[in-house]
Coordinates of C-alpha atoms in Angstrom, one line a residue:
X1 CA 122.1 95.5 69.9
X2 CA 118.4 94.5 70.3
X3 CA 115.7 97.0 69.4
X4 CA 114.7 99.3 72.2
X5 CA 111.1 98.0 71.8
X6 CA 112.2 94.5 72.7
X7 CA 114.1 95.8 75.8
X8 CA 111.1 97.8 76.8
X9 CA 108.8 94.8 76.4
X10 CA 111.1 92.7 78.6
X11 CA 111.2 95.5 81.3
X12 CA 107.4 95.7 81.2
X13 CA 107.3 91.9 81.6
X14 CA 109.1 92.4 85.0
X15 CA 106.3 94.6 86.3
X16 CA 104.0 92.7 88.6
X17 CA 101.0 91.1 86.9
X18 CA 98.6 92.8 89.4
X19 CA 99.8 96.2 88.1
X20 CA 99.7 95.2 84.4
X21 CA 96.1 94.0 84.9
X22 CA 94.9 97.4 86.1
X23 CA 93.5 100.2 84.0
X24 CA 94.8 103.7 84.8
X25 CA 92.4 106.0 86.7
X26 CA 91.2 108.3 84.0
X27 CA 90.0 111.9 84.4
X28 CA 88.1 113.6 81.6
X29 CA 90.1 116.7 80.8
X30 CA 87.8 118.0 78.1
X31 CA 87.6 121.8 78.3
X32 CA 84.0 122.8 79.2
X33 CA 82.2 125.9 80.4
X34 CA 80.6 124.1 83.4
X35 CA 82.4 121.3 85.3
X36 CA 80.1 119.1 87.4
X37 CA 81.8 115.8 87.3
X38 CA 84.4 115.7 90.2
X39 CA 82.6 116.8 93.4
X40 CA 84.6 120.0 93.7
X41 CA 83.4 123.1 95.5
X42 CA 82.5 125.5 92.7
X43 CA 83.2 128.6 94.7
X44 CA 86.5 130.4 94.8
X45 CA 87.7 132.3 97.9
X46 CA 86.7 136.0 98.2
X47 CA 89.3 138.4 96.9
X48 CA 90.4 139.6 100.3
X49 CA 91.0 136.0 101.4
X50 CA 93.0 135.3 98.2
X51 CA 95.2 138.3 98.8
X52 CA 95.9 137.2 102.4
X53 CA 96.7 133.7 101.1
X54 CA 99.0 135.1 98.5
X55 CA 100.8 137.1 101.2
X56 CA 101.3 133.9 103.3
X57 CA 102.6 131.8 100.4
X58 CA 105.1 134.5 99.5
X59 CA 106.8 133.9 102.8
X60 CA 107.1 130.1 102.4
X61 CA 110.7 128.9 102.2
X62 CA 110.5 126.4 99.4
X63 CA 114.2 125.7 99.6
X64 CA 113.6 123.9 102.8
X65 CA 111.8 120.7 103.5
X66 CA 108.3 121.1 104.9
X67 CA 107.3 120.4 108.5
X68 CA 107.5 116.6 108.6
X69 CA 104.4 116.1 110.7
X70 CA 102.4 119.2 109.6
X71 CA 101.9 120.2 113.2
X72 CA 100.3 123.6 112.5
X73 CA 98.0 122.3 109.9
X74 CA 97.0 119.4 112.1
X75 CA 96.1 121.9 114.8
X76 CA 94.0 124.0 112.4
X77 CA 92.1 120.8 111.2
X78 CA 91.7 119.6 114.8
X79 CA 90.1 123.0 115.7
X80 CA 87.8 122.8 112.6
X81 CA 86.6 119.2 113.2
X82 CA 87.1 118.8 117.0
X83 CA 89.8 116.1 116.6
X84 CA 92.9 115.3 118.7
X85 CA 95.9 116.4 116.6
X86 CA 98.0 113.8 118.4
X87 CA 95.8 111.1 116.9
X88 CA 95.9 112.5 113.4
X89 CA 97.9 111.6 110.2
X90 CA 97.9 113.8 107.2
X91 CA 98.1 112.4 103.7
X92 CA 98.7 113.7 100.2
X93 CA 95.0 113.3 99.6
X94 CA 93.0 110.5 101.1
X95 CA 94.4 108.3 98.4
X96 CA 97.8 108.2 100.2
X97 CA 96.1 107.3 103.5
X98 CA 94.1 104.5 101.8
X99 CA 97.3 103.1 100.4
X100 CA 99.0 103.3 103.8
X101 CA 96.1 101.4 105.5
X102 CA 96.3 98.6 102.9
X103 CA 100.1 98.5 103.1
X104 CA 99.9 98.2 106.9
X105 CA 97.1 95.7 107.3
X106 CA 97.3 93.8 104.1
X107 CA 94.3 91.9 102.7
X108 CA 91.8 90.5 102.1
X109 CA 90.2 94.0 101.7
X110 CA 86.4 94.0 101.8
X111 CA 84.4 96.8 100.1
X112 CA 80.7 97.2 99.5
X113 CA 79.8 98.0 95.8
X114 CA 79.3 100.4 94.3
X115 CA 81.7 102.6 96.2
X116 CA 84.8 104.8 95.8
X117 CA 86.9 103.0 93.1
X118 CA 90.3 103.7 94.8
X119 CA 89.7 101.1 97.6
X120 CA 89.7 98.3 95.1
X121 CA 92.3 99.8 92.6
X122 CA 94.8 100.4 95.4
X123 CA 94.3 96.9 96.9
X124 CA 94.8 95.2 93.6
X125 CA 97.9 97.4 92.8
X126 CA 99.3 96.2 96.2
X127 CA 98.5 92.5 95.3
X128 CA 95.9 92.2 98.0
X129 CA 92.8 90.2 97.5
X130 CA 89.5 92.1 97.3
X131 CA 86.1 90.9 98.5
X132 CA 83.0 92.8 97.3
X133 CA 79.6 92.8 98.8
X134 CA 76.7 94.4 96.9
X135 CA 74.7 97.1 98.5
X136 CA 70.9 96.7 98.9
X137 CA 68.3 98.1 96.5
X138 CA 68.3 101.3 98.6
X139 CA 72.1 101.4 98.5
X140 CA 72.4 100.7 102.2
X141 CA 74.6 98.1 103.7
X142 CA 73.6 94.5 104.0
X143 CA 75.3 94.1 107.3
X144 CA 74.6 90.4 107.8
X145 CA 76.0 89.4 104.4
X146 CA 79.0 91.7 104.9
X147 CA 79.9 90.3 108.3
X148 CA 79.5 86.8 107.0
X149 CA 81.9 87.5 104.0
X150 CA 84.3 89.3 106.3
X151 CA 84.5 86.2 108.5
X152 CA 84.7 83.7 105.7
X153 CA 87.5 85.6 103.9
X154 CA 89.3 86.6 107.1
X155 CA 89.2 90.2 105.9
X156 CA 91.7 92.5 107.5
X157 CA 90.3 95.8 106.3
X158 CA 86.7 96.9 105.5
X159 CA 86.2 100.3 103.8
X160 CA 82.9 102.1 104.3
X161 CA 82.4 105.4 102.5
X162 CA 79.7 107.1 104.5
X163 CA 78.2 109.2 102.9
X164 CA 79.0 106.9 99.9
X165 CA 80.4 107.8 96.5
X166 CA 78.7 107.5 94.0
X167 CA 75.3 106.8 95.6
X168 CA 75.2 109.8 97.9
X169 CA 73.6 108.2 100.9
X170 CA 75.0 107.8 104.4
X171 CA 74.9 104.2 105.6
X172 CA 72.5 103.5 108.5
X173 CA 74.1 103.7 111.9
X174 CA 72.5 100.4 112.9
X175 CA 74.3 98.6 110.0
X176 CA 77.7 100.2 110.7
X177 CA 77.4 99.6 114.4
X178 CA 76.7 95.9 113.7
X179 CA 79.8 95.6 111.5
X180 CA 82.0 97.3 114.1
X181 CA 80.7 95.0 116.8
X182 CA 80.9 91.8 114.9
X183 CA 84.1 91.9 112.8
X184 CA 87.8 91.7 113.8
X185 CA 88.9 93.7 110.8
X186 CA 89.9 97.4 110.7
X187 CA 86.8 99.3 109.8
X188 CA 87.7 102.4 107.8
X189 CA 84.8 104.9 107.7
X190 CA 85.6 107.4 104.9
X191 CA 83.8 110.6 105.8
X192 CA 85.0 112.7 102.8
X193 CA 81.5 114.2 102.6
X194 CA 80.9 114.7 106.3
X195 CA 80.5 118.5 105.9
X196 CA 77.4 118.0 103.8
X197 CA 75.9 115.4 106.1
X198 CA 76.7 116.8 109.6
X199 CA 76.7 113.3 111.0
X200 CA 79.9 111.5 112.0
X201 CA 81.3 108.4 113.8
X202 CA 84.1 110.5 115.3
X203 CA 82.4 110.7 118.8
X204 CA 82.5 106.9 118.9
X205 CA 86.3 106.6 118.2
X206 CA 87.2 105.8 121.7
X207 CA 84.5 103.1 121.9
X208 CA 85.7 101.2 118.8
X209 CA 89.5 100.6 118.7
X210 CA 89.0 98.9 115.3
X211 CA 87.7 102.0 113.7
X212 CA 89.6 104.4 111.5
X213 CA 88.1 107.6 110.2
X214 CA 89.1 109.4 107.0
X215 CA 88.3 112.9 106.0
X216 CA 89.6 115.4 103.4
X217 CA 89.9 119.1 102.8
X218 CA 89.0 118.6 99.1
X219 CA 85.2 118.7 99.4
X220 CA 85.1 121.9 101.4
X221 CA 86.9 123.9 98.8
X222 CA 90.6 123.0 98.9
X223 CA 90.9 120.1 96.5
X224 CA 94.1 121.6 95.0
X225 CA 95.9 121.3 98.3
X226 CA 95.6 117.5 98.3
X227 CA 95.2 117.1 102.1
X228 CA 93.6 114.0 103.5
X229 CA 93.1 113.3 107.2
X230 CA 93.1 110.1 109.2
X231 CA 92.3 109.7 112.9
X232 CA 92.3 106.4 114.9
X233 CA 93.4 104.9 118.2
X234 CA 97.0 105.6 119.4
X235 CA 98.2 102.1 118.5
X236 CA 97.0 102.3 114.9
X237 CA 98.3 105.9 114.4
X238 CA 101.7 104.8 115.7
X239 CA 101.9 101.9 113.3
X240 CA 100.7 103.8 110.3
X241 CA 103.2 106.6 110.9
X242 CA 106.0 104.0 110.4
X243 CA 105.1 103.8 106.7
X244 CA 104.0 107.3 106.1
X245 CA 106.3 108.8 103.5
X246 CA 108.6 111.6 104.9
X247 CA 107.6 115.2 104.1
X248 CA 104.4 114.0 102.4
X249 CA 102.5 117.3 102.7
X250 CA 104.4 120.1 100.9
X251 CA 105.1 123.4 102.4
X252 CA 102.7 125.4 100.2
X253 CA 99.8 123.1 101.0
X254 CA 100.5 123.3 104.7
X255 CA 100.7 127.1 104.7
X256 CA 97.7 127.5 102.4
X257 CA 95.6 125.1 104.5
X258 CA 96.4 126.9 107.8
X259 CA 95.6 130.3 106.2
X260 CA 92.4 129.1 104.5
X261 CA 91.0 127.3 107.5
X262 CA 91.0 130.6 109.5
X263 CA 88.1 131.7 107.4
X264 CA 85.4 129.5 108.9
X265 CA 82.6 131.9 108.1
X266 CA 83.4 131.7 104.4
X267 CA 83.7 127.9 104.5
X268 CA 80.5 127.4 106.3
X269 CA 78.6 129.9 104.1
X270 CA 79.7 128.0 101.0
X271 CA 78.7 124.6 102.5
X272 CA 75.3 126.0 103.5
X273 CA 74.8 127.3 100.0
X274 CA 75.7 124.0 98.4
X275 CA 73.3 122.1 100.8
X276 CA 70.5 124.5 99.9
X277 CA 71.3 124.1 96.2
X278 CA 71.3 120.3 96.5
X279 CA 67.8 120.4 98.0
X280 CA 66.6 122.6 95.1
X281 CA 68.3 120.5 92.5
X282 CA 66.9 117.3 94.0
X283 CA 63.4 118.6 94.1
X284 CA 63.4 119.6 90.4
X285 CA 65.1 116.4 89.3
X286 CA 62.6 114.3 91.3
X287 CA 59.7 115.8 89.3
X288 CA 61.4 115.5 85.9
X289 CA 60.0 112.8 83.6
X290 CA 62.5 110.1 82.7
X291 CA 64.7 110.8 85.7
X292 CA 65.0 109.1 89.1
X293 CA 67.0 111.2 91.6
X294 CA 68.4 109.6 94.7
X295 CA 68.5 111.4 98.1
X296 CA 71.9 112.7 98.9
X297 CA 74.0 113.8 101.9
X298 CA 76.9 114.8 99.8
X299 CA 77.7 117.6 97.3
X300 CA 76.4 115.6 94.4
X301 CA 73.3 113.8 93.3
X302 CA 73.0 110.3 91.6
X303 CA 70.5 110.1 88.8
X304 CA 69.0 107.2 86.9
X305 CA 67.6 107.8 83.4
X306 CA 65.0 105.8 81.5
X307 CA 67.0 106.3 78.3
X308 CA 70.7 105.7 77.6
X309 CA 72.6 107.6 80.2
X310 CA 75.9 107.5 78.2
X311 CA 74.2 109.3 75.3
X312 CA 72.8 112.0 77.7
X313 CA 76.3 112.5 79.2
X314 CA 77.8 112.9 75.7
X315 CA 75.1 115.4 74.7
X316 CA 75.6 117.3 77.9
X317 CA 79.4 117.5 77.2
X318 CA 78.6 118.7 73.7
X319 CA 76.7 121.5 75.3
X320 CA 79.7 122.4 77.4
X321 CA 78.6 120.7 80.7
X322 CA 80.6 117.9 82.1
X323 CA 78.9 115.3 84.4
X324 CA 80.0 111.8 85.3
X325 CA 78.8 108.8 83.3
X326 CA 78.4 105.8 85.6
X327 CA 76.5 103.7 83.1
X328 CA 77.4 100.1 83.0
X329 CA 76.0 96.6 83.9
X330 CA 74.8 96.2 87.4
X331 CA 73.3 98.6 90.0
X332 CA 74.5 101.8 88.2
X333 CA 72.9 101.0 84.9
X334 CA 71.9 104.2 83.2
X335 CA 73.2 106.3 86.1
X336 CA 74.8 109.7 86.0
X337 CA 76.4 111.7 88.8
X338 CA 76.1 115.5 88.9
X339 CA 78.1 117.7 91.3
X340 CA 76.2 120.6 93.0
X341 CA 77.4 123.8 91.3
X342 CA 76.7 127.4 91.7
X343 CA 73.1 128.5 91.4
X344 CA 73.7 129.7 87.9
X345 CA 75.5 126.4 86.9
X346 CA 72.7 124.3 88.4
X347 CA 70.0 126.3 86.5
X348 CA 72.0 125.8 83.2
X349 CA 72.4 122.1 83.9
X350 CA 68.7 121.7 84.5
X351 CA 67.8 123.7 81.4
X352 CA 70.2 121.7 79.2
X353 CA 69.1 118.3 80.6
X354 CA 65.4 119.2 80.0
X355 CA 66.2 120.1 76.4
X356 CA 68.1 116.9 75.8
X357 CA 65.3 114.8 77.4
X358 CA 62.6 116.6 75.4
X359 CA 64.3 115.9 72.1
X360 CA 65.2 112.3 72.9

């Protein structure tokens, strides 16, 4: 009998080269006192709402499969965001919906860079070619170059995260409109951070049959539910539903989502607080020596440092504050991303950052 290691090596050799060439998506799980790296809502629900939620979850029959279409949750989301529930697909996070889009349309897949990493990771995992187009110096779209590359490559899908992660800005309406008007690809506008921008392409959905809009419940306080939302024209929704995995939104997430979304006042108050805190944080960072802060329409701020950003991130982590290190060659050299936290967390972040910069 051959050693198990040899058998394992042979099995690994059967895995598609596109998968073996990838690196796993890594999440820093270091225990810290302040977590500002993952664009999560820092506020928990009020005690009364939590009690109501617990009562709802106690009644969920987990011995049965969940509602296959998530009808009640769709209706709650449709009411929140003024969407048509019949033109909606729910995903186990936006990641599942991104995967479904790429599975359905195939590639080439075109993405501006820098942007949300999962567009490219998922495309490569599915053996679809990826075409990248650098953003301009102001991190806005170069619509002319993007359209040219889309035509040359015969791109089937274009992903536009607007507002964009990790840069924080919303792409100009003029550039997005030009892309929608001048390409034959499916144009996916990922509005994960819509709630912090207040601007959307949703009212234009009927005008552009090539447009798909993504949103998520994660950024408004429900990241643990893993609920992504897609809306598009009837034809696209019908085709994507063919490859949506059955029972993809579990019963607990559906029940919790319906219950939580009834508390609009709480949700809106938390969003307003985060927008206010973002403004305060940006104003302080903009005046801080050695720091360039970029304007944001999200729940995070992109920073560029004059010193080594990776060193600063490590020192912050040593002080118990976790932020995202984006430092690397290219447009994000010496860049960090900080999620907007509670007022107390933001003050502690600023105090610690100032101490690190003063002693550098």
